[in-house]
């Protein structure tokens, strides 16, 4: 009997279908579609009987124009890695009307909440106080609050205002802070509508007590936050890096923290996993998290739900609505590296 289900090529590395779909959703996926498992590096090695009929790709495998030529029925590439990587001919995809969508927005709220926790820790020294308590050298009451300050009523700067920046503004909304945002890809009116203040990079750097970096890495901004930028920050300000380490000069960041000008926290690093001897591991005034801000099972499972909903829409000839669509003007500028761990 001929299998008439639409073909979906599964190449979700570094994710797995079991990670991003609940058992019930995975069952529905496999009942609705003929799933063809493939190594991301060998999509071109699939037979024409598969490629010519494939409707969807779940993943972000490298694709050539020649491979796409063989995929006459492809409607959408559903990127479940979350970063848009310049590893396929986006001009060809857009010219043919093939959607490229990402599920990365599922991480926005979890990352924003961890960013808030990092800011509160840098403001109140929670980790250091806990370590002191464990080792019997705690300082009680006011003696334990030297250098402590409030997040409430402070000046906050956000660099980048995509899904993560918007989520961060929401979790910070109850702190009655003045929130300035620098994002050269957005018109000022959109920032004002979100309840934040459009600002220059100089203003965000020089007038903030807390600075959150949530900008994606692009061809224009790699390493754009260096020693000069850190030097312009207020003495004692807190710098929280949540998006990608490539937007900063990490050595300059460490040097600025080491000399006591600022404190910092980061969930991302120039190399991951980080080398055992990397100096940031021992740097006082620096809070570290092992790229775990968004890696919640609830977020991963939400990916699968979004993928299923958008595939159902496209099966009816409608555009995807749950996942975020890549834009032709910006997708080729993205320079994020793929994640290596879940």
PDB file of C-alpha atoms in Angstrom, residues 68-305:
ATOM      1  CA  UNK A  68      17.504  22.414  -3.137  1.00  0.00           C
ATOM      2  CA  UNK A  69      17.010  21.998  -6.878  1.00  0.00           C
ATOM      3  CA  UNK A  70      16.106  18.371  -6.176  1.00  0.00           C
ATOM      4  CA  UNK A  71      13.520  19.375  -3.545  1.00  0.00           C
ATOM      5  CA  UNK A  72      10.648  20.562  -5.709  1.00  0.00           C
ATOM      6  CA  UNK A  73       8.014  20.224  -2.969  1.00  0.00           C
ATOM      7  CA  UNK A  74       9.900  21.760  -0.030  1.00  0.00           C
ATOM      8  CA  UNK A  75       7.744  24.274   1.827  1.00  0.00           C
ATOM      9  CA  UNK A  76       9.608  25.038   5.026  1.00  0.00           C
ATOM     10  CA  UNK A  77      12.830  24.540   6.980  1.00  0.00           C
ATOM     11  CA  UNK A  78      11.938  24.441  10.676  1.00  0.00           C
ATOM     12  CA  UNK A  79      15.070  25.399  12.589  1.00  0.00           C
ATOM     13  CA  UNK A  80      14.928  23.820  16.060  1.00  0.00           C
ATOM     14  CA  UNK A  81      18.537  24.675  16.903  1.00  0.00           C
ATOM     15  CA  UNK A  82      17.459  28.307  17.464  1.00  0.00           C
ATOM     16  CA  UNK A  83      20.357  30.149  15.789  1.00  0.00           C
ATOM     17  CA  UNK A  84      20.102  31.113  12.139  1.00  0.00           C
ATOM     18  CA  UNK A  85      23.410  30.024  10.635  1.00  0.00           C
ATOM     19  CA  UNK A  86      24.613  31.094   7.200  1.00  0.00           C
ATOM     20  CA  UNK A  87      24.848  27.522   5.914  1.00  0.00           C
ATOM     21  CA  UNK A  88      22.324  27.501   3.091  1.00  0.00           C
ATOM     22  CA  UNK A  89      21.505  29.699   0.069  1.00  0.00           C
ATOM     23  CA  UNK A  90      18.829  31.873   1.609  1.00  0.00           C
ATOM     24  CA  UNK A  91      18.451  33.848  -1.622  1.00  0.00           C
ATOM     25  CA  UNK A  92      17.351  30.649  -3.366  1.00  0.00           C
ATOM     26  CA  UNK A  93      14.953  29.764  -0.545  1.00  0.00           C
ATOM     27  CA  UNK A  94      13.324  33.194  -0.558  1.00  0.00           C
ATOM     28  CA  UNK A  95      13.126  33.291  -4.349  1.00  0.00           C
ATOM     29  CA  UNK A  96      11.217  30.004  -4.296  1.00  0.00           C
ATOM     30  CA  UNK A  97       8.945  31.063  -1.453  1.00  0.00           C
ATOM     31  CA  UNK A  98      10.301  28.419   0.936  1.00  0.00           C
ATOM     32  CA  UNK A  99       9.841  29.481   4.546  1.00  0.00           C
ATOM     33  CA  UNK A 100      12.756  29.408   6.991  1.00  0.00           C
ATOM     34  CA  UNK A 101      11.520  29.613  10.577  1.00  0.00           C
ATOM     35  CA  UNK A 102      13.100  29.341  13.987  1.00  0.00           C
ATOM     36  CA  UNK A 103      11.777  28.239  17.363  1.00  0.00           C
ATOM     37  CA  UNK A 104      14.345  30.243  19.312  1.00  0.00           C
ATOM     38  CA  UNK A 105      11.742  32.425  20.998  1.00  0.00           C
ATOM     39  CA  UNK A 106      10.923  29.542  23.359  1.00  0.00           C
ATOM     40  CA  UNK A 107      14.130  30.409  25.199  1.00  0.00           C
ATOM     41  CA  UNK A 108      13.318  34.095  25.729  1.00  0.00           C
ATOM     42  CA  UNK A 109      11.444  33.861  29.015  1.00  0.00           C
ATOM     43  CA  UNK A 110      13.742  31.267  30.673  1.00  0.00           C
ATOM     44  CA  UNK A 111      16.837  33.267  29.713  1.00  0.00           C
ATOM     45  CA  UNK A 112      15.269  36.523  30.860  1.00  0.00           C
ATOM     46  CA  UNK A 113      14.469  35.042  34.258  1.00  0.00           C
ATOM     47  CA  UNK A 114      18.031  33.805  34.715  1.00  0.00           C
ATOM     48  CA  UNK A 115      19.289  37.227  33.662  1.00  0.00           C
ATOM     49  CA  UNK A 116      17.149  38.782  36.378  1.00  0.00           C
ATOM     50  CA  UNK A 117      18.595  36.336  38.911  1.00  0.00           C
ATOM     51  CA  UNK A 118      22.119  37.260  37.819  1.00  0.00           C
ATOM     52  CA  UNK A 119      21.389  40.974  38.185  1.00  0.00           C
ATOM     53  CA  UNK A 120      19.920  40.496  41.659  1.00  0.00           C
ATOM     54  CA  UNK A 121      22.948  38.443  42.673  1.00  0.00           C
ATOM     55  CA  UNK A 122      25.373  41.074  41.413  1.00  0.00           C
ATOM     56  CA  UNK A 123      23.372  43.724  43.287  1.00  0.00           C
ATOM     57  CA  UNK A 124      23.174  41.807  46.575  1.00  0.00           C
ATOM     58  CA  UNK A 125      26.148  39.414  46.564  1.00  0.00           C
ATOM     59  CA  UNK A 126      23.957  36.364  47.165  1.00  0.00           C
ATOM     60  CA  UNK A 127      26.433  33.724  45.984  1.00  0.00           C
ATOM     61  CA  UNK A 128      29.378  35.190  47.902  1.00  0.00           C
ATOM     62  CA  UNK A 129      27.256  35.517  51.042  1.00  0.00           C
ATOM     63  CA  UNK A 130      26.198  31.886  50.753  1.00  0.00           C
ATOM     64  CA  UNK A 131      29.802  30.720  50.338  1.00  0.00           C
ATOM     65  CA  UNK A 132      30.845  32.813  53.339  1.00  0.00           C
ATOM     66  CA  UNK A 133      28.036  31.296  55.404  1.00  0.00           C
ATOM     67  CA  UNK A 134      29.027  27.751  54.454  1.00  0.00           C
ATOM     68  CA  UNK A 135      32.603  28.456  55.493  1.00  0.00           C
ATOM     69  CA  UNK A 136      31.692  30.159  58.788  1.00  0.00           C
ATOM     70  CA  UNK A 137      32.798  33.670  57.906  1.00  0.00           C
ATOM     71  CA  UNK A 138      29.399  35.252  57.271  1.00  0.00           C
ATOM     72  CA  UNK A 139      28.771  38.889  58.090  1.00  0.00           C
ATOM     73  CA  UNK A 140      25.435  39.667  59.713  1.00  0.00           C
ATOM     74  CA  UNK A 141      22.997  42.476  58.973  1.00  0.00           C
ATOM     75  CA  UNK A 142      24.403  45.680  57.593  1.00  0.00           C
ATOM     76  CA  UNK A 143      27.941  44.363  57.819  1.00  0.00           C
ATOM     77  CA  UNK A 144      27.063  41.896  55.067  1.00  0.00           C
ATOM     78  CA  UNK A 145      25.714  44.561  52.740  1.00  0.00           C
ATOM     79  CA  UNK A 146      28.808  46.564  51.908  1.00  0.00           C
ATOM     80  CA  UNK A 147      28.383  47.578  48.263  1.00  0.00           C
ATOM     81  CA  UNK A 148      24.841  46.161  48.034  1.00  0.00           C
ATOM     82  CA  UNK A 149      22.243  48.112  46.083  1.00  0.00           C
ATOM     83  CA  UNK A 150      18.709  47.886  44.755  1.00  0.00           C
ATOM     84  CA  UNK A 151      17.606  46.912  41.283  1.00  0.00           C
ATOM     85  CA  UNK A 152      14.386  48.813  41.982  1.00  0.00           C
ATOM     86  CA  UNK A 153      14.509  52.374  40.723  1.00  0.00           C
ATOM     87  CA  UNK A 154      17.838  51.863  38.984  1.00  0.00           C
ATOM     88  CA  UNK A 155      18.969  52.787  35.490  1.00  0.00           C
ATOM     89  CA  UNK A 156      18.905  49.717  33.255  1.00  0.00           C
ATOM     90  CA  UNK A 157      20.292  49.357  29.754  1.00  0.00           C
ATOM     91  CA  UNK A 158      19.450  46.621  27.253  1.00  0.00           C
ATOM     92  CA  UNK A 159      21.528  46.035  24.135  1.00  0.00           C
ATOM     93  CA  UNK A 160      19.348  44.265  21.562  1.00  0.00           C
ATOM     94  CA  UNK A 161      15.571  44.049  21.636  1.00  0.00           C
ATOM     95  CA  UNK A 162      14.459  40.871  19.915  1.00  0.00           C
ATOM     96  CA  UNK A 163      12.398  38.195  21.638  1.00  0.00           C
ATOM     97  CA  UNK A 164      14.830  37.999  24.552  1.00  0.00           C
ATOM     98  CA  UNK A 165      15.039  41.752  25.020  1.00  0.00           C
ATOM     99  CA  UNK A 166      11.250  42.020  25.071  1.00  0.00           C
ATOM    100  CA  UNK A 167      10.991  39.178  27.610  1.00  0.00           C
ATOM    101  CA  UNK A 168      13.638  40.845  29.750  1.00  0.00           C
ATOM    102  CA  UNK A 169      11.757  44.148  29.727  1.00  0.00           C
ATOM    103  CA  UNK A 170       8.650  42.289  30.902  1.00  0.00           C
ATOM    104  CA  UNK A 171      10.360  40.617  33.862  1.00  0.00           C
ATOM    105  CA  UNK A 172      11.990  43.924  34.820  1.00  0.00           C
ATOM    106  CA  UNK A 173       8.760  45.924  34.570  1.00  0.00           C
ATOM    107  CA  UNK A 174       7.926  45.598  38.274  1.00  0.00           C
ATOM    108  CA  UNK A 175      11.182  47.198  39.423  1.00  0.00           C
ATOM    109  CA  UNK A 176      10.194  50.786  38.505  1.00  0.00           C
ATOM    110  CA  UNK A 177      13.466  51.183  36.649  1.00  0.00           C
ATOM    111  CA  UNK A 178      14.296  53.480  33.778  1.00  0.00           C
ATOM    112  CA  UNK A 179      15.021  51.124  30.897  1.00  0.00           C
ATOM    113  CA  UNK A 180      17.050  52.410  27.946  1.00  0.00           C
ATOM    114  CA  UNK A 181      17.418  50.221  24.863  1.00  0.00           C
ATOM    115  CA  UNK A 182      19.901  50.281  22.003  1.00  0.00           C
ATOM    116  CA  UNK A 183      18.856  48.306  18.922  1.00  0.00           C
ATOM    117  CA  UNK A 184      19.831  49.724  15.517  1.00  0.00           C
ATOM    118  CA  UNK A 185      17.515  47.278  13.719  1.00  0.00           C
ATOM    119  CA  UNK A 186      14.314  48.670  15.274  1.00  0.00           C
ATOM    120  CA  UNK A 187      12.559  52.011  14.791  1.00  0.00           C
ATOM    121  CA  UNK A 188      12.225  54.123  17.954  1.00  0.00           C
ATOM    122  CA  UNK A 189       8.419  53.906  17.893  1.00  0.00           C
ATOM    123  CA  UNK A 190       8.522  50.128  18.416  1.00  0.00           C
ATOM    124  CA  UNK A 191      10.697  50.560  21.494  1.00  0.00           C
ATOM    125  CA  UNK A 192       8.402  53.234  22.907  1.00  0.00           C
ATOM    126  CA  UNK A 193       5.368  51.001  22.321  1.00  0.00           C
ATOM    127  CA  UNK A 194       7.126  48.308  24.358  1.00  0.00           C
ATOM    128  CA  UNK A 195       7.460  50.732  27.264  1.00  0.00           C
ATOM    129  CA  UNK A 196      11.203  51.298  26.990  1.00  0.00           C
ATOM    130  CA  UNK A 197      13.289  54.314  26.013  1.00  0.00           C
ATOM    131  CA  UNK A 198      15.209  54.325  22.710  1.00  0.00           C
ATOM    132  CA  UNK A 199      18.817  55.261  23.340  1.00  0.00           C
ATOM    133  CA  UNK A 200      22.240  55.377  21.749  1.00  0.00           C
ATOM    134  CA  UNK A 201      24.882  52.831  22.644  1.00  0.00           C
ATOM    135  CA  UNK A 202      26.856  55.585  24.414  1.00  0.00           C
ATOM    136  CA  UNK A 203      23.835  56.416  26.545  1.00  0.00           C
ATOM    137  CA  UNK A 204      23.174  52.797  27.467  1.00  0.00           C
ATOM    138  CA  UNK A 205      26.819  52.241  28.398  1.00  0.00           C
ATOM    139  CA  UNK A 206      27.367  55.459  30.296  1.00  0.00           C
ATOM    140  CA  UNK A 207      24.043  55.915  32.080  1.00  0.00           C
ATOM    141  CA  UNK A 208      23.164  52.406  33.301  1.00  0.00           C
ATOM    142  CA  UNK A 209      23.629  50.672  36.637  1.00  0.00           C
ATOM    143  CA  UNK A 210      22.816  47.319  35.016  1.00  0.00           C
ATOM    144  CA  UNK A 211      23.449  46.450  31.363  1.00  0.00           C
ATOM    145  CA  UNK A 212      21.951  43.345  29.755  1.00  0.00           C
ATOM    146  CA  UNK A 213      23.417  42.196  26.442  1.00  0.00           C
ATOM    147  CA  UNK A 214      20.907  40.163  24.438  1.00  0.00           C
ATOM    148  CA  UNK A 215      21.974  41.045  20.887  1.00  0.00           C
ATOM    149  CA  UNK A 216      22.463  38.352  18.254  1.00  0.00           C
ATOM    150  CA  UNK A 217      25.866  38.043  16.602  1.00  0.00           C
ATOM    151  CA  UNK A 218      25.926  39.564  13.125  1.00  0.00           C
ATOM    152  CA  UNK A 219      28.519  40.384  10.484  1.00  0.00           C
ATOM    153  CA  UNK A 220      28.559  43.962  11.818  1.00  0.00           C
ATOM    154  CA  UNK A 221      28.738  43.575  15.593  1.00  0.00           C
ATOM    155  CA  UNK A 222      31.199  40.787  16.358  1.00  0.00           C
ATOM    156  CA  UNK A 223      33.366  41.940  19.264  1.00  0.00           C
ATOM    157  CA  UNK A 224      31.884  45.450  19.202  1.00  0.00           C
ATOM    158  CA  UNK A 225      31.851  45.680  23.002  1.00  0.00           C
ATOM    159  CA  UNK A 226      35.510  46.025  23.941  1.00  0.00           C
ATOM    160  CA  UNK A 227      37.759  47.835  26.401  1.00  0.00           C
ATOM    161  CA  UNK A 228      36.566  51.277  25.300  1.00  0.00           C
ATOM    162  CA  UNK A 229      32.914  50.306  25.816  1.00  0.00           C
ATOM    163  CA  UNK A 230      33.588  48.773  29.237  1.00  0.00           C
ATOM    164  CA  UNK A 231      35.614  51.823  30.247  1.00  0.00           C
ATOM    165  CA  UNK A 232      32.650  54.079  29.514  1.00  0.00           C
ATOM    166  CA  UNK A 233      30.437  52.192  31.965  1.00  0.00           C
ATOM    167  CA  UNK A 234      29.717  53.592  35.424  1.00  0.00           C
ATOM    168  CA  UNK A 235      32.131  52.381  38.062  1.00  0.00           C
ATOM    169  CA  UNK A 236      30.530  49.460  39.872  1.00  0.00           C
ATOM    170  CA  UNK A 237      27.945  48.857  37.133  1.00  0.00           C
ATOM    171  CA  UNK A 238      26.817  45.300  36.419  1.00  0.00           C
ATOM    172  CA  UNK A 239      27.235  43.779  32.949  1.00  0.00           C
ATOM    173  CA  UNK A 240      25.104  40.692  32.195  1.00  0.00           C
ATOM    174  CA  UNK A 241      25.839  38.755  28.991  1.00  0.00           C
ATOM    175  CA  UNK A 242      23.006  36.471  27.892  1.00  0.00           C
ATOM    176  CA  UNK A 243      23.075  36.147  24.104  1.00  0.00           C
ATOM    177  CA  UNK A 244      26.430  35.207  22.527  1.00  0.00           C
ATOM    178  CA  UNK A 245      29.999  35.735  23.720  1.00  0.00           C
ATOM    179  CA  UNK A 246      31.116  36.795  20.235  1.00  0.00           C
ATOM    180  CA  UNK A 247      29.512  40.231  20.643  1.00  0.00           C
ATOM    181  CA  UNK A 248      32.128  41.123  23.275  1.00  0.00           C
ATOM    182  CA  UNK A 249      35.885  41.187  23.505  1.00  0.00           C
ATOM    183  CA  UNK A 250      35.900  38.648  26.319  1.00  0.00           C
ATOM    184  CA  UNK A 251      39.505  39.318  27.370  1.00  0.00           C
ATOM    185  CA  UNK A 252      38.695  43.015  27.681  1.00  0.00           C
ATOM    186  CA  UNK A 253      35.604  42.189  29.736  1.00  0.00           C
ATOM    187  CA  UNK A 254      37.639  40.062  32.130  1.00  0.00           C
ATOM    188  CA  UNK A 255      40.322  42.741  32.430  1.00  0.00           C
ATOM    189  CA  UNK A 256      37.726  45.403  33.284  1.00  0.00           C
ATOM    190  CA  UNK A 257      36.210  43.177  35.980  1.00  0.00           C
ATOM    191  CA  UNK A 258      39.638  42.263  37.347  1.00  0.00           C
ATOM    192  CA  UNK A 259      40.604  45.883  37.905  1.00  0.00           C
ATOM    193  CA  UNK A 260      37.336  46.449  39.791  1.00  0.00           C
ATOM    194  CA  UNK A 261      35.676  48.906  37.429  1.00  0.00           C
ATOM    195  CA  UNK A 262      32.584  46.738  36.862  1.00  0.00           C
ATOM    196  CA  UNK A 263      31.113  43.405  37.922  1.00  0.00           C
ATOM    197  CA  UNK A 264      29.767  40.931  35.403  1.00  0.00           C
ATOM    198  CA  UNK A 265      27.847  37.729  34.812  1.00  0.00           C
ATOM    199  CA  UNK A 266      27.662  35.502  31.746  1.00  0.00           C
ATOM    200  CA  UNK A 267      25.784  32.436  30.593  1.00  0.00           C
ATOM    201  CA  UNK A 268      27.881  32.188  27.401  1.00  0.00           C
ATOM    202  CA  UNK A 269      31.591  31.933  26.716  1.00  0.00           C
ATOM    203  CA  UNK A 270      34.041  32.186  23.795  1.00  0.00           C
ATOM    204  CA  UNK A 271      34.497  28.421  23.786  1.00  0.00           C
ATOM    205  CA  UNK A 272      32.076  25.856  25.143  1.00  0.00           C
ATOM    206  CA  UNK A 273      32.677  23.744  27.121  1.00  0.00           C
ATOM    207  CA  UNK A 274      35.122  26.142  28.727  1.00  0.00           C
ATOM    208  CA  UNK A 275      38.710  25.009  29.249  1.00  0.00           C
ATOM    209  CA  UNK A 276      39.467  23.939  32.823  1.00  0.00           C
ATOM    210  CA  UNK A 277      42.271  26.481  33.102  1.00  0.00           C
ATOM    211  CA  UNK A 278      40.345  29.435  31.658  1.00  0.00           C
ATOM    212  CA  UNK A 279      40.984  32.479  33.895  1.00  0.00           C
ATOM    213  CA  UNK A 280      37.310  33.476  34.079  1.00  0.00           C
ATOM    214  CA  UNK A 281      36.726  30.458  36.340  1.00  0.00           C
ATOM    215  CA  UNK A 282      38.687  32.147  39.144  1.00  0.00           C
ATOM    216  CA  UNK A 283      37.761  35.769  38.453  1.00  0.00           C
ATOM    217  CA  UNK A 284      36.327  37.587  41.478  1.00  0.00           C
ATOM    218  CA  UNK A 285      33.342  39.768  40.653  1.00  0.00           C
ATOM    219  CA  UNK A 286      32.201  37.502  37.828  1.00  0.00           C
ATOM    220  CA  UNK A 287      29.152  35.199  38.071  1.00  0.00           C
ATOM    221  CA  UNK A 288      29.266  32.196  35.737  1.00  0.00           C
ATOM    222  CA  UNK A 289      26.548  29.936  34.290  1.00  0.00           C
ATOM    223  CA  UNK A 290      27.254  27.081  31.875  1.00  0.00           C
ATOM    224  CA  UNK A 291      24.996  28.075  28.937  1.00  0.00           C
ATOM    225  CA  UNK A 292      22.003  26.750  30.844  1.00  0.00           C
ATOM    226  CA  UNK A 293      19.741  29.787  30.911  1.00  0.00           C
ATOM    227  CA  UNK A 294      17.284  28.537  28.306  1.00  0.00           C
ATOM    228  CA  UNK A 295      17.830  24.797  28.521  1.00  0.00           C
ATOM    229  CA  UNK A 296      14.598  23.866  30.297  1.00  0.00           C
ATOM    230  CA  UNK A 297      12.641  20.804  29.257  1.00  0.00           C
ATOM    231  CA  UNK A 298       9.468  22.886  29.136  1.00  0.00           C
ATOM    232  CA  UNK A 299      11.109  25.177  26.565  1.00  0.00           C
ATOM    233  CA  UNK A 300      12.298  22.279  24.421  1.00  0.00           C
ATOM    234  CA  UNK A 301       8.843  20.687  24.432  1.00  0.00           C
ATOM    235  CA  UNK A 302       7.272  23.989  23.430  1.00  0.00           C
ATOM    236  CA  UNK A 303       9.444  23.814  20.301  1.00  0.00           C
ATOM    237  CA  UNK A 304       7.733  20.634  19.213  1.00  0.00           C
ATOM    238  CA  UNK A 305       4.275  22.076  19.754  1.00  0.00           C
TER     239      UNK A 305
END
